[in-house]
PDB file of C-alpha atoms in Angstrom:
ATOM      1  CA  MET A   1      19.410 -51.057  21.894  1.00  0.00           C
ATOM      2  CA  LYS A   2      19.176 -54.408  23.694  1.00  0.00           C
ATOM      3  CA  ALA A   3      18.272 -52.678  26.921  1.00  0.00           C
ATOM      4  CA  ILE A   4      15.663 -50.527  25.193  1.00  0.00           C
ATOM      5  CA  ILE A   5      14.002 -53.516  23.545  1.00  0.00           C
ATOM      6  CA  ALA A   6      14.158 -55.524  26.746  1.00  0.00           C
ATOM      7  CA  ASN A   7      12.480 -52.743  28.686  1.00  0.00           C
ATOM      8  CA  LEU A   8       9.727 -52.445  26.117  1.00  0.00           C
ATOM      9  CA  LEU A   9       9.056 -56.143  26.165  1.00  0.00           C
ATOM     10  CA  THR A  10       9.010 -56.500  29.917  1.00  0.00           C
ATOM     11  CA  VAL A  11       6.366 -53.773  30.147  1.00  0.00           C
ATOM     12  CA  PHE A  12       4.132 -55.152  27.428  1.00  0.00           C
ATOM     13  CA  LEU A  13       0.715 -53.703  28.005  1.00  0.00           C
ATOM     14  CA  PHE A  14      -1.528 -56.746  27.877  1.00  0.00           C
ATOM     15  CA  ILE A  15      -5.078 -55.444  27.867  1.00  0.00           C
ATOM     16  CA  PRO A  16      -7.800 -58.104  28.174  1.00  0.00           C
ATOM     17  CA  HIS A  17     -11.255 -57.617  26.681  1.00  0.00           C
ATOM     18  CA  PRO A  18     -14.466 -59.640  26.829  1.00  0.00           C
ATOM     19  CA  ALA A  19     -14.647 -63.050  25.131  1.00  0.00           C
ATOM     20  CA  GLN A  20     -10.912 -63.657  25.523  1.00  0.00           C
ATOM     21  CA  ALA A  21      -9.947 -60.761  23.232  1.00  0.00           C
ATOM     22  CA  PHE A  22      -6.790 -58.867  24.157  1.00  0.00           C
ATOM     23  CA  ARG A  23      -4.280 -56.316  22.906  1.00  0.00           C
ATOM     24  CA  ILE A  24      -0.486 -56.151  23.083  1.00  0.00           C
ATOM     25  CA  ASN A  25       1.203 -52.739  22.951  1.00  0.00           C
ATOM     26  CA  ALA A  26       4.865 -51.624  22.786  1.00  0.00           C
ATOM     27  CA  LEU A  27       5.707 -53.642  19.689  1.00  0.00           C
ATOM     28  CA  LYS A  28       8.015 -52.497  16.872  1.00  0.00           C
ATOM     29  CA  ALA A  29       6.445 -52.781  13.416  1.00  0.00           C
ATOM     30  CA  PRO A  30       4.808 -56.174  14.056  1.00  0.00           C
ATOM     31  CA  ALA A  31       4.449 -58.190  10.866  1.00  0.00           C
ATOM     32  CA  SER A  32       2.947 -61.586  11.775  1.00  0.00           C
ATOM     33  CA  PHE A  33       0.971 -62.876  14.752  1.00  0.00           C
ATOM     34  CA  ILE A  34       0.461 -66.641  15.133  1.00  0.00           C
ATOM     35  CA  VAL A  35      -0.579 -69.160  17.770  1.00  0.00           C
ATOM     36  CA  ASP A  36       1.125 -72.410  18.694  1.00  0.00           C
ATOM     37  CA  PRO A  37      -1.818 -74.847  18.432  1.00  0.00           C
ATOM     38  CA  ALA A  38      -0.025 -77.417  20.582  1.00  0.00           C
ATOM     39  CA  LEU A  39       0.578 -75.210  23.617  1.00  0.00           C
ATOM     40  CA  GLY A  40      -1.633 -72.161  23.084  1.00  0.00           C
ATOM     41  CA  ASN A  41       1.229 -69.662  23.215  1.00  0.00           C
ATOM     42  CA  TYR A  42       1.605 -66.795  20.747  1.00  0.00           C
ATOM     43  CA  PHE A  43       4.447 -65.469  18.586  1.00  0.00           C
ATOM     44  CA  ILE A  44       4.745 -62.003  17.026  1.00  0.00           C
ATOM     45  CA  SER A  45       7.503 -61.011  14.600  1.00  0.00           C
ATOM     46  CA  ASN A  46       8.778 -57.428  14.857  1.00  0.00           C
ATOM     47  CA  ILE A  47      10.607 -55.825  11.931  1.00  0.00           C
ATOM     48  CA  ASN A  48      11.735 -52.868  14.081  1.00  0.00           C
ATOM     49  CA  GLY A  49      12.756 -50.414  11.376  1.00  0.00           C
ATOM     50  CA  ASN A  50      13.326 -50.572   7.642  1.00  0.00           C
ATOM     51  CA  PRO A  51      12.004 -53.905   6.296  1.00  0.00           C
ATOM     52  CA  ALA A  52      14.834 -54.003   3.747  1.00  0.00           C
ATOM     53  CA  SER A  53      17.652 -53.101   6.142  1.00  0.00           C
ATOM     54  CA  ARG A  54      20.109 -55.760   7.299  1.00  0.00           C
ATOM     55  CA  ASP A  55      20.503 -54.145  10.706  1.00  0.00           C
ATOM     56  CA  ASN A  56      20.074 -57.242  12.902  1.00  0.00           C
ATOM     57  CA  ASN A  57      17.664 -55.466  15.246  1.00  0.00           C
ATOM     58  CA  GLY A  58      14.521 -57.469  14.529  1.00  0.00           C
ATOM     59  CA  PHE A  59      12.960 -59.685  17.182  1.00  0.00           C
ATOM     60  CA  ILE A  60      10.254 -62.257  17.837  1.00  0.00           C
ATOM     61  CA  VAL A  61       8.318 -62.256  21.086  1.00  0.00           C
ATOM     62  CA  LYS A  62       6.565 -65.286  22.565  1.00  0.00           C
ATOM     63  CA  PHE A  63       3.898 -64.910  25.247  1.00  0.00           C
ATOM     64  CA  ASP A  64       1.167 -66.976  26.839  1.00  0.00           C
ATOM     65  CA  SER A  65      -2.580 -66.378  26.890  1.00  0.00           C
ATOM     66  CA  SER A  66      -2.302 -64.326  30.079  1.00  0.00           C
ATOM     67  CA  GLY A  67       0.121 -61.903  28.422  1.00  0.00           C
ATOM     68  CA  LYS A  68       3.232 -63.136  30.205  1.00  0.00           C
ATOM     69  CA  THR A  69       6.349 -62.847  28.053  1.00  0.00           C
ATOM     70  CA  LEU A  70       7.944 -66.288  27.797  1.00  0.00           C
ATOM     71  CA  LEU A  71      10.741 -65.703  25.311  1.00  0.00           C
ATOM     72  CA  VAL A  72      12.279 -63.034  23.108  1.00  0.00           C
ATOM     73  CA  ILE A  73      14.442 -64.032  20.142  1.00  0.00           C
ATOM     74  CA  ARG A  74      16.538 -60.940  19.397  1.00  0.00           C
ATOM     75  CA  GLY A  75      18.719 -60.283  16.404  1.00  0.00           C
ATOM     76  CA  GLU A  76      21.351 -58.725  18.627  1.00  0.00           C
ATOM     77  CA  ASP A  77      21.716 -61.799  20.821  1.00  0.00           C
ATOM     78  CA  PRO A  78      24.702 -64.138  20.377  1.00  0.00           C
ATOM     79  CA  GLN A  79      24.138 -66.864  17.762  1.00  0.00           C
ATOM     80  CA  VAL A  80      21.007 -65.103  16.469  1.00  0.00           C
ATOM     81  CA  THR A  81      20.540 -63.113  13.271  1.00  0.00           C
ATOM     82  CA  LEU A  82      17.221 -61.354  12.668  1.00  0.00           C
ATOM     83  CA  HIS A  83      17.168 -58.317  10.413  1.00  0.00           C
ATOM     84  CA  ALA A  84      13.490 -57.858   9.584  1.00  0.00           C
ATOM     85  CA  PRO A  85      11.530 -60.972  10.626  1.00  0.00           C
ATOM     86  CA  ASP A  86       8.259 -61.144   8.750  1.00  0.00           C
ATOM     87  CA  GLY A  87       6.302 -64.355   8.106  1.00  0.00           C
ATOM     88  CA  LEU A  88       6.040 -67.021  10.809  1.00  0.00           C
ATOM     89  CA  ALA A  89       5.090 -70.701  10.696  1.00  0.00           C
ATOM     90  CA  LEU A  90       5.349 -73.546  13.191  1.00  0.00           C
ATOM     91  CA  HIS A  91       6.095 -77.181  12.426  1.00  0.00           C
ATOM     92  CA  GLY A  92       6.353 -79.297  15.549  1.00  0.00           C
ATOM     93  CA  ASP A  93       8.911 -77.664  17.827  1.00  0.00           C
ATOM     94  CA  ILE A  94      10.417 -75.569  15.037  1.00  0.00           C
ATOM     95  CA  LEU A  95       9.573 -71.918  14.385  1.00  0.00           C
ATOM     96  CA  TYR A  96      10.286 -70.807  10.809  1.00  0.00           C
ATOM     97  CA  VAL A  97      10.625 -67.131   9.889  1.00  0.00           C
ATOM     98  CA  THR A  98      11.236 -65.194   6.682  1.00  0.00           C
ATOM     99  CA  ASP A  99      13.883 -62.490   6.969  1.00  0.00           C
ATOM    100  CA  ILE A 100      14.331 -60.371   3.802  1.00  0.00           C
ATOM    101  CA  HIS A 101      15.978 -62.944   1.484  1.00  0.00           C
ATOM    102  CA  SER A 102      16.623 -65.634   4.110  1.00  0.00           C
ATOM    103  CA  LEU A 103      14.705 -68.414   5.797  1.00  0.00           C
ATOM    104  CA  ARG A 104      15.640 -69.003   9.436  1.00  0.00           C
ATOM    105  CA  TRP A 105      14.393 -71.527  11.938  1.00  0.00           C
ATOM    106  CA  PHE A 106      14.545 -71.717  15.709  1.00  0.00           C
ATOM    107  CA  ASP A 107      13.578 -74.001  18.560  1.00  0.00           C
ATOM    108  CA  LYS A 108      10.198 -72.637  19.632  1.00  0.00           C
ATOM    109  CA  ASN A 109      10.842 -73.533  23.270  1.00  0.00           C
ATOM    110  CA  ASN A 110      14.202 -71.872  23.924  1.00  0.00           C
ATOM    111  CA  GLY A 111      14.820 -69.695  20.855  1.00  0.00           C
ATOM    112  CA  LYS A 112      17.982 -71.525  19.845  1.00  0.00           C
ATOM    113  CA  THR A 113      19.015 -71.057  16.218  1.00  0.00           C
ATOM    114  CA  LEU A 114      18.593 -74.335  14.330  1.00  0.00           C
ATOM    115  CA  GLY A 115      19.248 -73.367  10.733  1.00  0.00           C
ATOM    116  CA  HIS A 116      19.368 -70.773   7.997  1.00  0.00           C
ATOM    117  CA  ILE A 117      19.146 -70.661   4.195  1.00  0.00           C
ATOM    118  CA  ASP A 118      19.993 -67.667   2.009  1.00  0.00           C
ATOM    119  CA  LEU A 119      17.698 -67.793  -1.031  1.00  0.00           C
ATOM    120  CA  THR A 120      19.381 -65.083  -3.096  1.00  0.00           C
ATOM    121  CA  GLY A 121      20.944 -67.821  -5.219  1.00  0.00           C
ATOM    122  CA  ILE A 122      17.548 -68.661  -6.706  1.00  0.00           C
ATOM    123  CA  GLY A 123      16.543 -65.020  -7.127  1.00  0.00           C
ATOM    124  CA  ALA A 124      14.911 -64.183  -3.799  1.00  0.00           C
ATOM    125  CA  LYS A 125      14.230 -60.487  -3.231  1.00  0.00           C
ATOM    126  CA  ARG A 126      11.792 -60.101  -0.320  1.00  0.00           C
ATOM    127  CA  LEU A 127      10.429 -63.200   1.336  1.00  0.00           C
ATOM    128  CA  LYS A 128       7.032 -62.635   2.864  1.00  0.00           C
ATOM    129  CA  ASP A 129       4.746 -65.377   4.184  1.00  0.00           C
ATOM    130  CA  LEU A 130       5.073 -69.148   4.491  1.00  0.00           C
ATOM    131  CA  THR A 131       2.892 -72.228   4.888  1.00  0.00           C
ATOM    132  CA  PHE A 132       3.172 -76.016   5.072  1.00  0.00           C
ATOM    133  CA  ASP A 133       1.423 -78.605   2.951  1.00  0.00           C
ATOM    134  CA  SER A 134       0.242 -81.952   4.323  1.00  0.00           C
ATOM    135  CA  GLU A 135       3.612 -83.570   3.501  1.00  0.00           C
ATOM    136  CA  GLY A 136       5.646 -81.073   5.518  1.00  0.00           C
ATOM    137  CA  ASN A 137       6.910 -79.096   2.530  1.00  0.00           C
ATOM    138  CA  LEU A 138       7.240 -75.379   3.150  1.00  0.00           C
ATOM    139  CA  TYR A 139       6.099 -72.779   0.609  1.00  0.00           C
ATOM    140  CA  ILE A 140       7.345 -69.185   0.760  1.00  0.00           C
ATOM    141  CA  SER A 141       5.952 -66.155  -1.068  1.00  0.00           C
ATOM    142  CA  ASP A 142       8.375 -63.581  -2.493  1.00  0.00           C
ATOM    143  CA  ILE A 143       6.505 -60.315  -2.852  1.00  0.00           C
ATOM    144  CA  PHE A 144       9.056 -58.564  -5.091  1.00  0.00           C
ATOM    145  CA  ALA A 145      10.195 -61.488  -7.246  1.00  0.00           C
ATOM    146  CA  ASN A 146       6.628 -62.624  -8.029  1.00  0.00           C
ATOM    147  CA  ALA A 147       7.639 -66.081  -6.952  1.00  0.00           C
ATOM    148  CA  ILE A 148       6.823 -68.922  -4.600  1.00  0.00           C
ATOM    149  CA  TYR A 149       9.601 -71.178  -3.364  1.00  0.00           C
ATOM    150  CA  LYS A 150       9.328 -74.710  -2.050  1.00  0.00           C
ATOM    151  CA  VAL A 151      11.487 -76.027   0.776  1.00  0.00           C
ATOM    152  CA  ALA A 152      11.606 -79.792   1.288  1.00  0.00           C
ATOM    153  CA  THR A 153      12.083 -79.780   5.059  1.00  0.00           C
ATOM    154  CA  LYS A 154      12.428 -83.577   5.133  1.00  0.00           C
ATOM    155  CA  ASP A 155      15.131 -83.516   2.446  1.00  0.00           C
ATOM    156  CA  ASN A 156      17.809 -81.374   4.096  1.00  0.00           C
ATOM    157  CA  HIS A 157      15.728 -78.250   3.415  1.00  0.00           C
ATOM    158  CA  LYS A 158      16.277 -78.481  -0.326  1.00  0.00           C
ATOM    159  CA  VAL A 159      15.005 -75.295  -2.004  1.00  0.00           C
ATOM    160  CA  SER A 160      13.398 -74.969  -5.434  1.00  0.00           C
ATOM    161  CA  VAL A 161      11.332 -72.424  -7.353  1.00  0.00           C
ATOM    162  CA  PHE A 162       7.758 -73.697  -7.196  1.00  0.00           C
ATOM    163  CA  LYS A 163       6.237 -70.908  -9.304  1.00  0.00           C
ATOM    164  CA  LYS A 164       7.517 -67.665 -10.801  1.00  0.00           C
ATOM    165  CA  ASP A 165       4.951 -65.655 -12.738  1.00  0.00           C
ATOM    166  CA  ASN A 166       3.853 -62.019 -12.958  1.00  0.00           C
ATOM    167  CA  GLN A 167       0.278 -63.246 -12.522  1.00  0.00           C
ATOM    168  CA  LEU A 168       1.126 -63.639  -8.838  1.00  0.00           C
ATOM    169  CA  GLY A 169       0.847 -59.848  -8.534  1.00  0.00           C
ATOM    170  CA  ASN A 170       3.273 -59.358  -5.644  1.00  0.00           C
ATOM    171  CA  PRO A 171       2.233 -62.394  -3.581  1.00  0.00           C
ATOM    172  CA  SER A 172       1.928 -61.720   0.137  1.00  0.00           C
ATOM    173  CA  GLY A 173      -0.092 -63.989   2.433  1.00  0.00           C
ATOM    174  CA  ILE A 174      -0.138 -67.695   1.639  1.00  0.00           C
ATOM    175  CA  ILE A 175      -1.961 -70.712   3.097  1.00  0.00           C
ATOM    176  CA  TYR A 176      -2.469 -74.332   2.111  1.00  0.00           C
ATOM    177  CA  ASP A 177      -5.893 -75.615   1.087  1.00  0.00           C
ATOM    178  CA  SER A 178      -5.709 -79.250   2.187  1.00  0.00           C
ATOM    179  CA  ILE A 179      -9.172 -80.136   0.856  1.00  0.00           C
ATOM    180  CA  ARG A 180      -8.413 -79.001  -2.687  1.00  0.00           C
ATOM    181  CA  GLN A 181      -4.655 -79.619  -2.445  1.00  0.00           C
ATOM    182  CA  ARG A 182      -3.606 -76.176  -3.565  1.00  0.00           C
ATOM    183  CA  LEU A 183      -2.040 -72.998  -2.280  1.00  0.00           C
ATOM    184  CA  ILE A 184      -4.088 -69.873  -1.750  1.00  0.00           C
ATOM    185  CA  VAL A 185      -2.197 -66.627  -2.221  1.00  0.00           C
ATOM    186  CA  VAL A 186      -3.333 -63.020  -1.802  1.00  0.00           C
ATOM    187  CA  ALA A 187      -1.821 -60.634  -4.351  1.00  0.00           C
ATOM    188  CA  ARG A 188      -0.826 -57.292  -2.914  1.00  0.00           C
ATOM    189  CA  ALA A 189      -0.557 -55.413  -6.218  1.00  0.00           C
ATOM    190  CA  THR A 190      -3.740 -56.653  -7.891  1.00  0.00           C
ATOM    191  CA  GLY A 191      -5.992 -57.358  -4.914  1.00  0.00           C
ATOM    192  CA  LYS A 192      -6.735 -60.818  -6.285  1.00  0.00           C
ATOM    193  CA  ILE A 193      -7.028 -64.057  -4.354  1.00  0.00           C
ATOM    194  CA  LEU A 194      -5.382 -66.845  -6.283  1.00  0.00           C
ATOM    195  CA  GLY A 195      -5.435 -70.611  -6.135  1.00  0.00           C
ATOM    196  CA  ILE A 196      -2.271 -72.379  -7.242  1.00  0.00           C
ATOM    197  CA  GLY A 197      -2.470 -76.097  -7.826  1.00  0.00           C
ATOM    198  CA  LEU A 198       0.433 -78.324  -6.931  1.00  0.00           C
ATOM    199  CA  ASP A 199       0.964 -78.558 -10.690  1.00  0.00           C
ATOM    200  CA  GLY A 200       1.635 -74.802 -10.701  1.00  0.00           C
ATOM    201  CA  LYS A 201      -1.559 -73.783 -12.483  1.00  0.00           C
ATOM    202  CA  ILE A 202      -2.860 -70.373 -11.347  1.00  0.00           C
ATOM    203  CA  ALA A 203      -6.558 -69.511 -11.120  1.00  0.00           C
ATOM    204  CA  GLN A 204      -8.506 -66.651  -9.606  1.00  0.00           C
ATOM    205  CA  ILE A 205     -10.790 -68.292  -7.062  1.00  0.00           C
ATOM    206  CA  LEU A 206     -13.027 -65.507  -5.780  1.00  0.00           C
ATOM    207  CA  ARG A 207     -16.522 -65.669  -7.276  1.00  0.00           C
ATOM    208  CA  THR A 208     -17.368 -62.043  -6.556  1.00  0.00           C
ATOM    209  CA  LYS A 209     -16.739 -58.610  -8.037  1.00  0.00           C
ATOM    210  CA  THR A 210     -15.349 -57.296  -4.755  1.00  0.00           C
ATOM    211  CA  ILE A 211     -12.072 -55.489  -5.416  1.00  0.00           C
ATOM    212  CA  PHE A 212      -9.443 -55.359  -2.704  1.00  0.00           C
ATOM    213  CA  LYS A 213      -6.526 -52.924  -2.651  1.00  0.00           C
ATOM    214  CA  ASN A 214      -3.398 -54.089  -0.818  1.00  0.00           C
ATOM    215  CA  LEU A 215      -3.994 -57.555   0.577  1.00  0.00           C
ATOM    216  CA  ASN A 216      -1.494 -58.732   3.173  1.00  0.00           C
ATOM    217  CA  GLY A 217      -2.530 -61.775   5.217  1.00  0.00           C
ATOM    218  CA  VAL A 218      -4.834 -64.757   4.788  1.00  0.00           C
ATOM    219  CA  ASP A 219      -6.043 -67.680   6.905  1.00  0.00           C
ATOM    220  CA  TRP A 220      -9.017 -69.976   7.500  1.00  0.00           C
ATOM    221  CA  ASP A 221     -11.593 -69.588  10.260  1.00  0.00           C
ATOM    222  CA  ARG A 222     -13.304 -72.473  12.077  1.00  0.00           C
ATOM    223  CA  GLU A 223     -15.966 -72.869   9.385  1.00  0.00           C
ATOM    224  CA  GLY A 224     -13.529 -72.956   6.486  1.00  0.00           C
ATOM    225  CA  ASN A 225     -14.142 -69.366   5.417  1.00  0.00           C
ATOM    226  CA  LEU A 226     -11.233 -67.258   4.249  1.00  0.00           C
ATOM    227  CA  LEU A 227     -10.041 -64.336   6.342  1.00  0.00           C
ATOM    228  CA  VAL A 228      -7.990 -61.658   4.574  1.00  0.00           C
ATOM    229  CA  SER A 229      -6.490 -58.341   5.654  1.00  0.00           C
ATOM    230  CA  ASP A 230      -6.372 -55.290   3.391  1.00  0.00           C
ATOM    231  CA  GLU A 231      -3.583 -53.060   4.633  1.00  0.00           C
ATOM    232  CA  ALA A 232      -4.513 -49.986   2.587  1.00  0.00           C
ATOM    233  CA  GLU A 233      -8.235 -50.181   3.356  1.00  0.00           C
ATOM    234  CA  GLY A 234      -7.625 -50.947   7.019  1.00  0.00           C
ATOM    235  CA  LYS A 235     -10.115 -53.787   6.943  1.00  0.00           C
ATOM    236  CA  ILE A 236     -10.392 -57.483   7.661  1.00  0.00           C
ATOM    237  CA  TYR A 237     -12.794 -59.489   5.537  1.00  0.00           C
ATOM    238  CA  ARG A 238     -14.414 -62.891   5.862  1.00  0.00           C
ATOM    239  CA  ILE A 239     -15.155 -64.625   2.557  1.00  0.00           C
ATOM    240  CA  HIS A 240     -17.864 -67.278   2.690  1.00  0.00           C
ATOM    241  CA  ASN A 241     -17.681 -70.098   0.138  1.00  0.00           C
ATOM    242  CA  PHE A 242     -15.267 -68.070  -2.015  1.00  0.00           C
ATOM    243  CA  SER A 243     -18.139 -65.716  -2.903  1.00  0.00           C
ATOM    244  CA  ARG A 244     -19.917 -63.693  -0.214  1.00  0.00           C
ATOM    245  CA  VAL A 245     -17.698 -61.031   1.348  1.00  0.00           C
ATOM    246  CA  GLU A 246     -18.279 -59.707   4.851  1.00  0.00           C
ATOM    247  CA  ILE A 247     -16.375 -56.909   6.596  1.00  0.00           C
ATOM    248  CA  VAL A 248     -15.312 -58.230  10.000  1.00  0.00           C
ATOM    249  CA  ARG A 249     -13.631 -55.057  11.213  1.00  0.00           C
ATOM    250  CA  GLY A 250     -12.719 -51.695   9.683  1.00  0.00           C
ATOM    251  CA  ASN A 251     -10.735 -48.617  10.688  1.00  0.00           C
ATOM    252  CA  ILE A 252      -7.617 -50.638  11.496  1.00  0.00           C
ATOM    253  CA  LEU A 253      -4.247 -48.994  11.036  1.00  0.00           C
ATOM    254  CA  THR A 254      -2.253 -51.174   8.604  1.00  0.00           C
ATOM    255  CA  PRO A 255      -3.469 -54.688   9.466  1.00  0.00           C
ATOM    256  CA  ALA A 256      -0.579 -56.932   8.476  1.00  0.00           C
ATOM    257  CA  ASN A 257      -0.233 -60.729   8.316  1.00  0.00           C
ATOM    258  CA  ILE A 258      -3.260 -62.007  10.215  1.00  0.00           C
ATOM    259  CA  SER A 259      -3.892 -65.570  11.360  1.00  0.00           C
ATOM    260  CA  PHE A 260      -6.491 -67.505  13.335  1.00  0.00           C
ATOM    261  CA  ASP A 261      -6.531 -69.158  16.760  1.00  0.00           C
ATOM    262  CA  TYR A 262      -8.916 -72.091  16.318  1.00  0.00           C
ATOM    263  CA  ALA A 263      -8.954 -73.146  19.967  1.00  0.00           C
ATOM    264  CA  ARG A 264     -10.033 -69.709  21.208  1.00  0.00           C
ATOM    265  CA  ASN A 265     -11.890 -68.648  18.046  1.00  0.00           C
ATOM    266  CA  LEU A 266      -9.865 -65.442  17.696  1.00  0.00           C
ATOM    267  CA  ILE A 267      -8.542 -63.532  14.693  1.00  0.00           C
ATOM    268  CA  LEU A 268      -4.951 -62.476  15.416  1.00  0.00           C
ATOM    269  CA  VAL A 269      -4.151 -59.036  14.009  1.00  0.00           C
ATOM    270  CA  PRO A 270      -0.777 -57.248  13.972  1.00  0.00           C
ATOM    271  CA  SER A 271      -0.909 -53.505  13.222  1.00  0.00           C
ATOM    272  CA  SER A 272       2.462 -52.675  11.696  1.00  0.00           C
ATOM    273  CA  LYS A 273       2.279 -48.876  11.937  1.00  0.00           C
ATOM    274  CA  GLY A 274       0.250 -49.001  15.132  1.00  0.00           C
ATOM    275  CA  ASN A 275       3.065 -50.926  16.864  1.00  0.00           C
ATOM    276  CA  LEU A 276       0.522 -53.191  18.503  1.00  0.00           C
ATOM    277  CA  ALA A 277      -1.367 -56.429  18.003  1.00  0.00           C
ATOM    278  CA  PHE A 278      -4.865 -57.418  19.025  1.00  0.00           C
ATOM    279  CA  THR A 279      -7.457 -60.142  18.640  1.00  0.00           C
ATOM    280  CA  ILE A 280     -11.007 -60.171  17.325  1.00  0.00           C
ATOM    281  CA  PRO A 281     -13.420 -62.733  18.815  1.00  0.00           C
TER     282      PRO A 281
END
């Protein structure tokens, strides 16, 4: 399996398009696609099989803006465990990843394992996305437990339940709203976009009757508009001022956990069933 994955990754089909847009083929159920704002490199998590299976065959690929593969963190490598890597977040030189019921973190430069926490002790079922607040605390959505966990990264990665409530509606994508000091969560089951204050209060924040189906990812664009992906509808939306909804792109096969590259003004889109990732300028 190592050889097969290695061969796939070394022949990544990097297809450039106008305005810096590009596509990466030969992935394996890509879940999240993020940029390193400090260096401009990209990371894509690959579940590679059953998202609930502890098979240690997941991997994360790192590549530069020209498409050159810089690093592959493989579950089958020595000192590395990756079953079904899903959400990704960077904090300095550390790459955090959700992996079923575990949080793992690696050195973003060399892929070395730096730490791991099993969250089953506080009821974790399927960790999904993750985001940092302005104090460096990490928040993790749990899509099956209807919960959000908080990890105090500056306090020995102490874990606590930040919010557990059925109103979360299978929380998937999560980002921090630094202006309003709250979390924004997209609910996969209900199609709602929720704001969660740091006091734990939940509110629906979208001032529109637009109904989404199976929301997956969420991020901000350069102008402070929300970007969300609807996996079932195959669409990516831009939401202006929490009210006006615009379809950015449709006819996408299972758009997963999207994010945004502010430096290049690109939406980063992984297609989980398409086994590819691409950008939208």
